[in-house]
Short mmCIF file of C-alpha atoms in Angstrom, two decimals:
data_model
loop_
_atom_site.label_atom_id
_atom_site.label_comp_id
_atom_site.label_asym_id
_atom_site.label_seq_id
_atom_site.Cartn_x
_atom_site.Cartn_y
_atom_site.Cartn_z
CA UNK D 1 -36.17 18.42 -33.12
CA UNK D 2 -34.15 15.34 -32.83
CA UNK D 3 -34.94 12.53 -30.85
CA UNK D 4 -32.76 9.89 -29.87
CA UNK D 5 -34.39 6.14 -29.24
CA UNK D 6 -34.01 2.73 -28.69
CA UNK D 7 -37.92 0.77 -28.71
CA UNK D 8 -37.02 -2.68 -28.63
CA UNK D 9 -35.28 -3.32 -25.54
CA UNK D 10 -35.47 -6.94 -23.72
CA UNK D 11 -34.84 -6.96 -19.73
CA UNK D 12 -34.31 -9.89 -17.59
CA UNK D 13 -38.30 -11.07 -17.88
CA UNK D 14 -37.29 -12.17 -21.48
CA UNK D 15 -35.53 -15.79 -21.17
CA UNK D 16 -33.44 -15.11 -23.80
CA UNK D 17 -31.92 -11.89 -21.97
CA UNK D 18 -29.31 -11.47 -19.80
CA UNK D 19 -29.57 -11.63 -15.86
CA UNK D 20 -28.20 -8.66 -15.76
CA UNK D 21 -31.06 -6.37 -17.63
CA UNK D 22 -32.21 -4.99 -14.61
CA UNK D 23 -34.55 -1.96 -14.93
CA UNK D 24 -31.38 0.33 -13.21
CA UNK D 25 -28.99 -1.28 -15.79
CA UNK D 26 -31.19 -0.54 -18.47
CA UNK D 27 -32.34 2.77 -17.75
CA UNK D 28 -28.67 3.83 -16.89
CA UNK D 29 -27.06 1.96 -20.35
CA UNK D 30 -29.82 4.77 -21.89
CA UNK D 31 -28.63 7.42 -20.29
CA UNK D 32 -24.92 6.93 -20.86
CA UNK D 33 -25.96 6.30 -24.44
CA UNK D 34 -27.79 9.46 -24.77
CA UNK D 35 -31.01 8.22 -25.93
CA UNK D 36 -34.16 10.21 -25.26
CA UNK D 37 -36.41 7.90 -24.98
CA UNK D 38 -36.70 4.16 -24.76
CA UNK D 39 -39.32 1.57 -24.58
CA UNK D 40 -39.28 -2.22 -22.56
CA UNK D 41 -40.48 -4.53 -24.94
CA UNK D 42 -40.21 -8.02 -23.07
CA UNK D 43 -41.83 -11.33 -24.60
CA UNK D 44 -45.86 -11.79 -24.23
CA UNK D 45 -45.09 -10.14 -20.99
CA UNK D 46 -45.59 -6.57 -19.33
CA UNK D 47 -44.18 -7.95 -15.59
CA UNK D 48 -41.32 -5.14 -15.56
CA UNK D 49 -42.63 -2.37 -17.48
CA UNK D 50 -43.73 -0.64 -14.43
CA UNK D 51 -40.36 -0.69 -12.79
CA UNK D 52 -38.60 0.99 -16.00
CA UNK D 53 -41.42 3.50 -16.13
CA UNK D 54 -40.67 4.27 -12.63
CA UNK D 55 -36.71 4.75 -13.23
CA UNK D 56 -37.45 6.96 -16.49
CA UNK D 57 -39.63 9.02 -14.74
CA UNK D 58 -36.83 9.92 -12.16
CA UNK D 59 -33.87 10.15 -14.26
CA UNK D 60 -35.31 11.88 -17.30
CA UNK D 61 -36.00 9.71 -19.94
CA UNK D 62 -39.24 9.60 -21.90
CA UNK D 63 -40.49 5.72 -21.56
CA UNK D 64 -42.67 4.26 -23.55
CA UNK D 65 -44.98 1.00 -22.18
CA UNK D 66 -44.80 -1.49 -24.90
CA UNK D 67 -44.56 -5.57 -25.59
CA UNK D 68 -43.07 -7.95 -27.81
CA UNK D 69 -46.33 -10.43 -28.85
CA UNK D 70 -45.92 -13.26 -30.63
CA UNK D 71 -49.07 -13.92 -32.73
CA UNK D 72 -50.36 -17.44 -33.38
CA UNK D 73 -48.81 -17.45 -36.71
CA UNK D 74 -45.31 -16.68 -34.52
CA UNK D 75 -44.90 -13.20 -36.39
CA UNK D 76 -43.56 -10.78 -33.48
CA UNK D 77 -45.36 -7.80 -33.35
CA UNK D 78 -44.16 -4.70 -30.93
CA UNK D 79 -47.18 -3.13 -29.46
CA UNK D 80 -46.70 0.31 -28.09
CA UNK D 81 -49.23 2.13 -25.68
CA UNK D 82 -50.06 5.51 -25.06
CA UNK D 83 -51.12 5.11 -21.63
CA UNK D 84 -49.00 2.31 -19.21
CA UNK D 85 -52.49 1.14 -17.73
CA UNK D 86 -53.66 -0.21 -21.19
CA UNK D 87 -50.41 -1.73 -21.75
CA UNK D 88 -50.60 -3.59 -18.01
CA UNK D 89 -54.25 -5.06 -19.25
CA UNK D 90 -52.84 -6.21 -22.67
CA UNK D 91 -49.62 -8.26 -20.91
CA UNK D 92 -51.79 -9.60 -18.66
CA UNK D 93 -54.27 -10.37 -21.37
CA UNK D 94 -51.71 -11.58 -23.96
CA UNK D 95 -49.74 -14.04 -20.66
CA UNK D 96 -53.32 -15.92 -19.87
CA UNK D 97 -53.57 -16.19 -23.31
CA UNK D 98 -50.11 -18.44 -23.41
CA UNK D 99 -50.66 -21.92 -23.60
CA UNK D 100 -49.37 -23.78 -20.14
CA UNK D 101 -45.86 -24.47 -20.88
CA UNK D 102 -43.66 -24.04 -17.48
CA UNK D 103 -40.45 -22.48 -18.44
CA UNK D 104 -37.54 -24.49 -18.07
CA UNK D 105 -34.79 -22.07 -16.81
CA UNK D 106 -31.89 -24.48 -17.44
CA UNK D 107 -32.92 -24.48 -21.19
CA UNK D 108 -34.83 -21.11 -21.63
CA UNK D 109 -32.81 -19.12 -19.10
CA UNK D 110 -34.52 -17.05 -15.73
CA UNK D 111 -37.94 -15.19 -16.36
CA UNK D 112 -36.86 -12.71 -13.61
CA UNK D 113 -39.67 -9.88 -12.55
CA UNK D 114 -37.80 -7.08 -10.90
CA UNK D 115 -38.66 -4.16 -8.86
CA UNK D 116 -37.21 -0.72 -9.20
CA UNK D 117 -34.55 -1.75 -6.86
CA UNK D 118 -33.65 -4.65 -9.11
CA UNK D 119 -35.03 -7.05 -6.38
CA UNK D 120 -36.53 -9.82 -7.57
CA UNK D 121 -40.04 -10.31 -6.55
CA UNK D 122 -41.57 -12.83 -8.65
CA UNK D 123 -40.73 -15.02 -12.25
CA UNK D 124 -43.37 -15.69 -14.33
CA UNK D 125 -44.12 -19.39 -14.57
CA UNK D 126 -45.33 -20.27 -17.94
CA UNK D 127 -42.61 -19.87 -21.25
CA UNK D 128 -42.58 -16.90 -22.75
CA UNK D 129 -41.46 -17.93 -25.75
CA UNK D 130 -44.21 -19.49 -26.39
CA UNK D 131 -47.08 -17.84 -28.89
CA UNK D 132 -50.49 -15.90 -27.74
CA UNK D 133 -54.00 -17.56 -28.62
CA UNK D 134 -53.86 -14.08 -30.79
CA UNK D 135 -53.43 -14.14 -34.94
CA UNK D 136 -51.55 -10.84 -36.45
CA UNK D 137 -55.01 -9.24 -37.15
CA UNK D 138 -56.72 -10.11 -33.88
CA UNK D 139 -53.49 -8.24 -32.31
CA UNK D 140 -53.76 -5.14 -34.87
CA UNK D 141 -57.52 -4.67 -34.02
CA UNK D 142 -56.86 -5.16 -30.30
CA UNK D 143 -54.36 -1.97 -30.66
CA UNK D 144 -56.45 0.30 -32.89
CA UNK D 145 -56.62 3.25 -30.61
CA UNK D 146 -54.74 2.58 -27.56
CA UNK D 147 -51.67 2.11 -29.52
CA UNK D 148 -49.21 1.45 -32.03
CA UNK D 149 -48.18 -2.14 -33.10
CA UNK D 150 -45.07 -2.68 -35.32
CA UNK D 151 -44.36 -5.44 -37.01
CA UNK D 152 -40.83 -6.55 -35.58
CA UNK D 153 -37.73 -7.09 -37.91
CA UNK D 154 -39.46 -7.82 -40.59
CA UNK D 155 -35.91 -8.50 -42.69
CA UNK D 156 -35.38 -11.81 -40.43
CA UNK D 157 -36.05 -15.02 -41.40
CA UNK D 158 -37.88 -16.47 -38.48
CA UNK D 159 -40.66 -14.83 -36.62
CA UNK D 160 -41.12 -11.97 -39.05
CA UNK D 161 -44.10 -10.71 -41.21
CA UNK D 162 -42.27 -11.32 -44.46
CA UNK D 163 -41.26 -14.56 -43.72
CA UNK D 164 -44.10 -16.24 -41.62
CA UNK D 165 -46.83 -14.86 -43.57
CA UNK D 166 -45.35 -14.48 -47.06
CA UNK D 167 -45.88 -10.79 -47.03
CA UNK D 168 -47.28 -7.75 -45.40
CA UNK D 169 -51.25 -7.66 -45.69
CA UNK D 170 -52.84 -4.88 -45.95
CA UNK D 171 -54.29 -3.73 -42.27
CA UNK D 172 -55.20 -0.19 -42.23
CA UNK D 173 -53.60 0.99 -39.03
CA UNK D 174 -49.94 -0.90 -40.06
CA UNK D 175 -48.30 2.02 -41.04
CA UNK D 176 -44.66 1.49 -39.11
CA UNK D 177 -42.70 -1.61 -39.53
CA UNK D 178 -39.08 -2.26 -37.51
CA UNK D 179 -36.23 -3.23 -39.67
CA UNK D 180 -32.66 -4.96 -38.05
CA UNK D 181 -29.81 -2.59 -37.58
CA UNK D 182 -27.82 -5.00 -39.89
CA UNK D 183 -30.75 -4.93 -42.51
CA UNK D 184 -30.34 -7.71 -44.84
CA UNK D 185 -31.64 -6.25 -48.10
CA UNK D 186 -33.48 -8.23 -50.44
CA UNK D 187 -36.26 -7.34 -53.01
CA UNK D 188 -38.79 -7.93 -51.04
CA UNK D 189 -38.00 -6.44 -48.35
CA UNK D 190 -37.22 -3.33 -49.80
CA UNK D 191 -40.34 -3.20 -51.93
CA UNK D 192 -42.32 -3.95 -48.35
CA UNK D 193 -40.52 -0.66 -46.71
CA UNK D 194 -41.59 1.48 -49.34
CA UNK D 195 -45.06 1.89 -48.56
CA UNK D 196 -44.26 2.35 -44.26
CA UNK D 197 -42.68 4.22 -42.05
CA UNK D 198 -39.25 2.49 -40.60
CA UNK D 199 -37.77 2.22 -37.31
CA UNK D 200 -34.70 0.46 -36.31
CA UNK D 201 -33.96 -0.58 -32.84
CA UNK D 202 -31.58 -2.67 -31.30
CA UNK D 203 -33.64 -5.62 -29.72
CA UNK D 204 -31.16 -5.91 -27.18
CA UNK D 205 -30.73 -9.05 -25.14
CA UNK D 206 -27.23 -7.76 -23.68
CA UNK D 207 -26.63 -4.52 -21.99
CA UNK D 208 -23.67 -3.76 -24.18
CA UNK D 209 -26.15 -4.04 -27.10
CA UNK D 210 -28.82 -1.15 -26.43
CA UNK D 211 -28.62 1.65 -29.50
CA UNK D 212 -25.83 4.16 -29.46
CA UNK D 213 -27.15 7.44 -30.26
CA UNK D 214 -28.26 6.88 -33.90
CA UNK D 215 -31.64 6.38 -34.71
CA UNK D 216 -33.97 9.13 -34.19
CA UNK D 217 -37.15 10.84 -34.75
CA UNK D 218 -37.33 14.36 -36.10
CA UNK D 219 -40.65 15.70 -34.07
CA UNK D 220 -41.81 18.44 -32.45
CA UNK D 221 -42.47 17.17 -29.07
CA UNK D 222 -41.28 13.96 -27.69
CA UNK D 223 -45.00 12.83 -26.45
CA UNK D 224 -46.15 12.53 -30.17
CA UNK D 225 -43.80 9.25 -31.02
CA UNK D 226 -46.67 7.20 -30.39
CA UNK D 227 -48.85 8.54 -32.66
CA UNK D 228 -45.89 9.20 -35.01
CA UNK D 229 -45.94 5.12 -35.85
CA UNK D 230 -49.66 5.29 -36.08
CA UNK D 231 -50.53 7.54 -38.91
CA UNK B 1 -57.21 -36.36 -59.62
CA UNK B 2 -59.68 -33.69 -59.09
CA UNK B 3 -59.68 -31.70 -55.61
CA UNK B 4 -63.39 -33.03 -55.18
CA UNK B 5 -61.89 -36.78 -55.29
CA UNK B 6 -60.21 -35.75 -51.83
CA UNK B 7 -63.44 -34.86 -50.67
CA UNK B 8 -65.02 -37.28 -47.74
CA UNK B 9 -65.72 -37.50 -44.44
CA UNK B 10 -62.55 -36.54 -43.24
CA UNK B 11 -61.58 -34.01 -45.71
CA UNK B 12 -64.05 -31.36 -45.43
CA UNK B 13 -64.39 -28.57 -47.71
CA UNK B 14 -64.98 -25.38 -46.03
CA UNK B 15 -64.57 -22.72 -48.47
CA UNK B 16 -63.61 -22.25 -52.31
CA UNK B 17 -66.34 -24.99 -53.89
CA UNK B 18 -65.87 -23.24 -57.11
CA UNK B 19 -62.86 -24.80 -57.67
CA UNK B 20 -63.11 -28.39 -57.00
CA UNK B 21 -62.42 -29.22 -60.64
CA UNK B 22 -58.90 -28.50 -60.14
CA UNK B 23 -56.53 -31.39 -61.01
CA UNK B 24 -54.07 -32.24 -58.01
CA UNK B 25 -51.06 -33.72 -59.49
CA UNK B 26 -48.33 -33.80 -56.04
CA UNK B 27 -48.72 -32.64 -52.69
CA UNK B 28 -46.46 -29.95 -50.39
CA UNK B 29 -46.58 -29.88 -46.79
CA UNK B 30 -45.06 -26.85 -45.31
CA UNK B 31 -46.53 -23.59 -42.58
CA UNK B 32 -43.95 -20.66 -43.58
CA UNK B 33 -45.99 -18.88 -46.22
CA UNK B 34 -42.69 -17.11 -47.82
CA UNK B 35 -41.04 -20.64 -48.33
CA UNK B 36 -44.31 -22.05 -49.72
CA UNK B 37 -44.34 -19.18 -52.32
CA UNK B 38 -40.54 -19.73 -53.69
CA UNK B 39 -40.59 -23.56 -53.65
CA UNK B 40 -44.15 -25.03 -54.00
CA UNK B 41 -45.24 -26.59 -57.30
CA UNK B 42 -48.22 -25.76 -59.27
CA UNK B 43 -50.91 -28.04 -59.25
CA UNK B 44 -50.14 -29.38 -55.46
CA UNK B 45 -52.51 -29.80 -52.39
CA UNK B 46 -51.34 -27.84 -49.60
CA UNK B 47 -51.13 -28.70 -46.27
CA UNK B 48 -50.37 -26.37 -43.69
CA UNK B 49 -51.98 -25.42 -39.79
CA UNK B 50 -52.18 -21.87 -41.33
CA UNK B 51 -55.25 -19.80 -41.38
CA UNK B 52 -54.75 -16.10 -42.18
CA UNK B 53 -56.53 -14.93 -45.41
CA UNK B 54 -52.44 -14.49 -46.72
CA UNK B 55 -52.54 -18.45 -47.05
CA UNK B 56 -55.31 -17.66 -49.95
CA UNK B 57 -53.19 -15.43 -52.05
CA UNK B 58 -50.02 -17.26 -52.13
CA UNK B 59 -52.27 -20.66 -53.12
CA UNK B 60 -53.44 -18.09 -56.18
CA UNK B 61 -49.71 -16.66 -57.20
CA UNK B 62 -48.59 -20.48 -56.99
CA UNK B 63 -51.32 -21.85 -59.12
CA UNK B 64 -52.31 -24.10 -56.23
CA UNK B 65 -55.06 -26.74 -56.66
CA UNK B 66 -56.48 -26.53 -52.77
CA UNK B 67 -55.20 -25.92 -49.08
CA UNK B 68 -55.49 -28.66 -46.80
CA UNK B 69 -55.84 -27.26 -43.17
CA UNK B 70 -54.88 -29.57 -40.49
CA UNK B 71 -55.55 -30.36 -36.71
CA UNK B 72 -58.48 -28.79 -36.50
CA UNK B 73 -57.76 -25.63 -37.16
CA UNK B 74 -60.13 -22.75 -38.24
CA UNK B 75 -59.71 -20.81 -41.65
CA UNK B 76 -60.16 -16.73 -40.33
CA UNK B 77 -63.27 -15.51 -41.85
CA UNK B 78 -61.80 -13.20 -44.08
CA UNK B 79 -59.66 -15.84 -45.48
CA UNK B 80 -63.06 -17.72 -46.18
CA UNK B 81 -64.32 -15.38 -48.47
CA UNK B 82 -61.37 -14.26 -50.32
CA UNK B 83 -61.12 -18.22 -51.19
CA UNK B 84 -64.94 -18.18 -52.28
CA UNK B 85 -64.29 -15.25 -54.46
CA UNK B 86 -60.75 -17.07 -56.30
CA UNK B 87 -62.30 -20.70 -56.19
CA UNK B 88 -59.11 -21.68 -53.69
CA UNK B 89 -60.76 -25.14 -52.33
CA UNK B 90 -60.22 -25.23 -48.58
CA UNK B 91 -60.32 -28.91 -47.10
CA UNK B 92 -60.39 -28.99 -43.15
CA UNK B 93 -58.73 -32.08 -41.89
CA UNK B 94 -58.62 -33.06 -38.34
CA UNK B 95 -55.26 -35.03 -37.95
CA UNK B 96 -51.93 -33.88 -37.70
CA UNK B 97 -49.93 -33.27 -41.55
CA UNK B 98 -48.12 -35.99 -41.55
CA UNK B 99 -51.75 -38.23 -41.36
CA UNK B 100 -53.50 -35.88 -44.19
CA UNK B 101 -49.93 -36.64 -46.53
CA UNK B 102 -50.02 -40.33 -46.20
CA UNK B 103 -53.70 -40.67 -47.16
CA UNK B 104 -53.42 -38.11 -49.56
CA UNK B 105 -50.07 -40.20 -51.11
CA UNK B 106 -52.66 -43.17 -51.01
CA UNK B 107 -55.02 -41.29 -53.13
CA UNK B 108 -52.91 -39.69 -55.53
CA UNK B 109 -51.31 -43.16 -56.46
#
């Protein structure tokens, strides 16, 4: 069965997203766009997954907890959980782990934590676009068995795999990477994809950027996607 | 000059002594392992705040003489012995790049 998703999905936590990614205006973009199920992937921070979670939960949409680390080598990895606790301990773990950088909003933009009313409760203080004390590996053991981590666009030139650390090394429980919807091909690039399996989300920043109905997963029940990107 | 010419009480070696015959003949400073491996020359020191083992197999597709590590920073234990077993000389320096480069320029003169 088909499976309609969008994994990599930045809400107003991120600096570098919108005001307006509240968890309603996320959650509703996803249902207007069809998608099955969705994940909040926010920058070294899990400060709004809870309030998605909520809002899928209601309307019908399979969420899945996840987080957008940036290692120490600034490779951005997408961590996905099975179970929303574990990914609560991991942003919390992966935040204190920040160095102490106050955001500055005027530069950065707002670091807005949201409730499922899309009140604002709280902004995290330090940047979050800053990197963890955690290397690539460090972050891959940390997930073996609560989770899938992805390395994220790995076609870009800046914070990816490919270019950060030259290539992929070999970690045995890598077995998904994320490509860009506009994949820019080169050689090694496509000789990297070969050997995993490939998702393609939209990293949205903007509302008006979260997937259409495109990408999918053929599977036989929607609670498996997790362990789909680890095997 | 040899890679164990570099050697002193500043430039540590940490891993790789097998290979501290080498002959250094320029130096590159740069941390984005994917640039290193398209532009770097063969023969140079490296210097670079990078530490995953990755660092060790670009220095051996490139033909490079030894890594310099830099502020302090701590080669990851796999790295360590994947640079024993090619002979990769890994120097830990303490100051920033730019301070390795200049007294590395001094040396190489």
């Amino acid at each position: 069965m088909k499976f309609y998703y969008d994994l990599h999905i930045h809400s107003s936590l991120s600096p570098c997203a919108d005001d307006d990614m509240t968890p309603n205006n996320i959650v509703n973009m996803a249902l207007i766009k069809g998608l099955d199920v969705i994940s909040l992937t926010d920058h070294n921070s899990t400060k709004n997954v809870e309030a998605v979670h909520e809002l899928c939960r209601q309307k019908g949409i399979k969420f899945i907890p996840g987080i957008e680390v940036q290692t120490k080598e600034e490779v951005h990895v997408l961590c996905y959980f099975f179970d929303i606790l574990d990914c609560l301990n991991f942003g919390e773990m992966i935040y204190n782990s920040l160095d102490c950088v106050k955001n500055n909003k005027y530069l950065f933009g707002n670091q807005l934590i949201m409730d499922k009313d899309d009140n604002i409760v709280d902004e995290a203080e330090k940047l979050l676009l800053s990197s963890s004390s955690f290397s690539v590996d460090e972050i891959f053991r940390m997930m073996d068995g609560i989770g899938a981590a992805v390395p994220a666009h790995i076609d870009r030139t800046s914070y990816s795999i490919i270019s950060n650390l030259g290539f992929i090394p070999d970690i045995s429980n890598l077995k998904t990477v994320e490509v860009s919807s506009s994949l820019i091909a080169n050689r090694i690039v496509d000789e990297c994809i070969k050997k995993y399996k490939r998702l393609t989300s939209s990293d949205a920043h903007h509302l008006g950027h979260i997937s259409e109905r495109v990408n999918c997963f053929d599977l036989d029940d929607l609670n498996m996607v997790v362990d789909w990107m680890c095997k | 000059m040899k890679v164990k010419d570099i050697l002193s009480h500043e430039f540590t070696l940490v891993a790789g002594e097998g290979g501290i015959e080498k002959e250094v003949s320029n130096v590159y400073v740069c941390d984005l392992l994917s640039f290193v491996m398209s532009h770097v020359k063969s023969g140079s020191a490296w210097v670079t705040i990078q530490t995953h083992v990755n660092v060790i197999a670009v220095a051996v597709m490139t033909d490079i003489s030894c890594i310099i590590i830099c502020e302090g920073e701590k080669l990851d234990e796999n790295a360590k012995e994947k640079a024993d077993e090619e002979n990769i000389p890994v120097i830990a320096f303490n100051g920033s790049s730019f301070e390795a480069a200049v007294k590395l320029s001094e040396m190489i003169k």
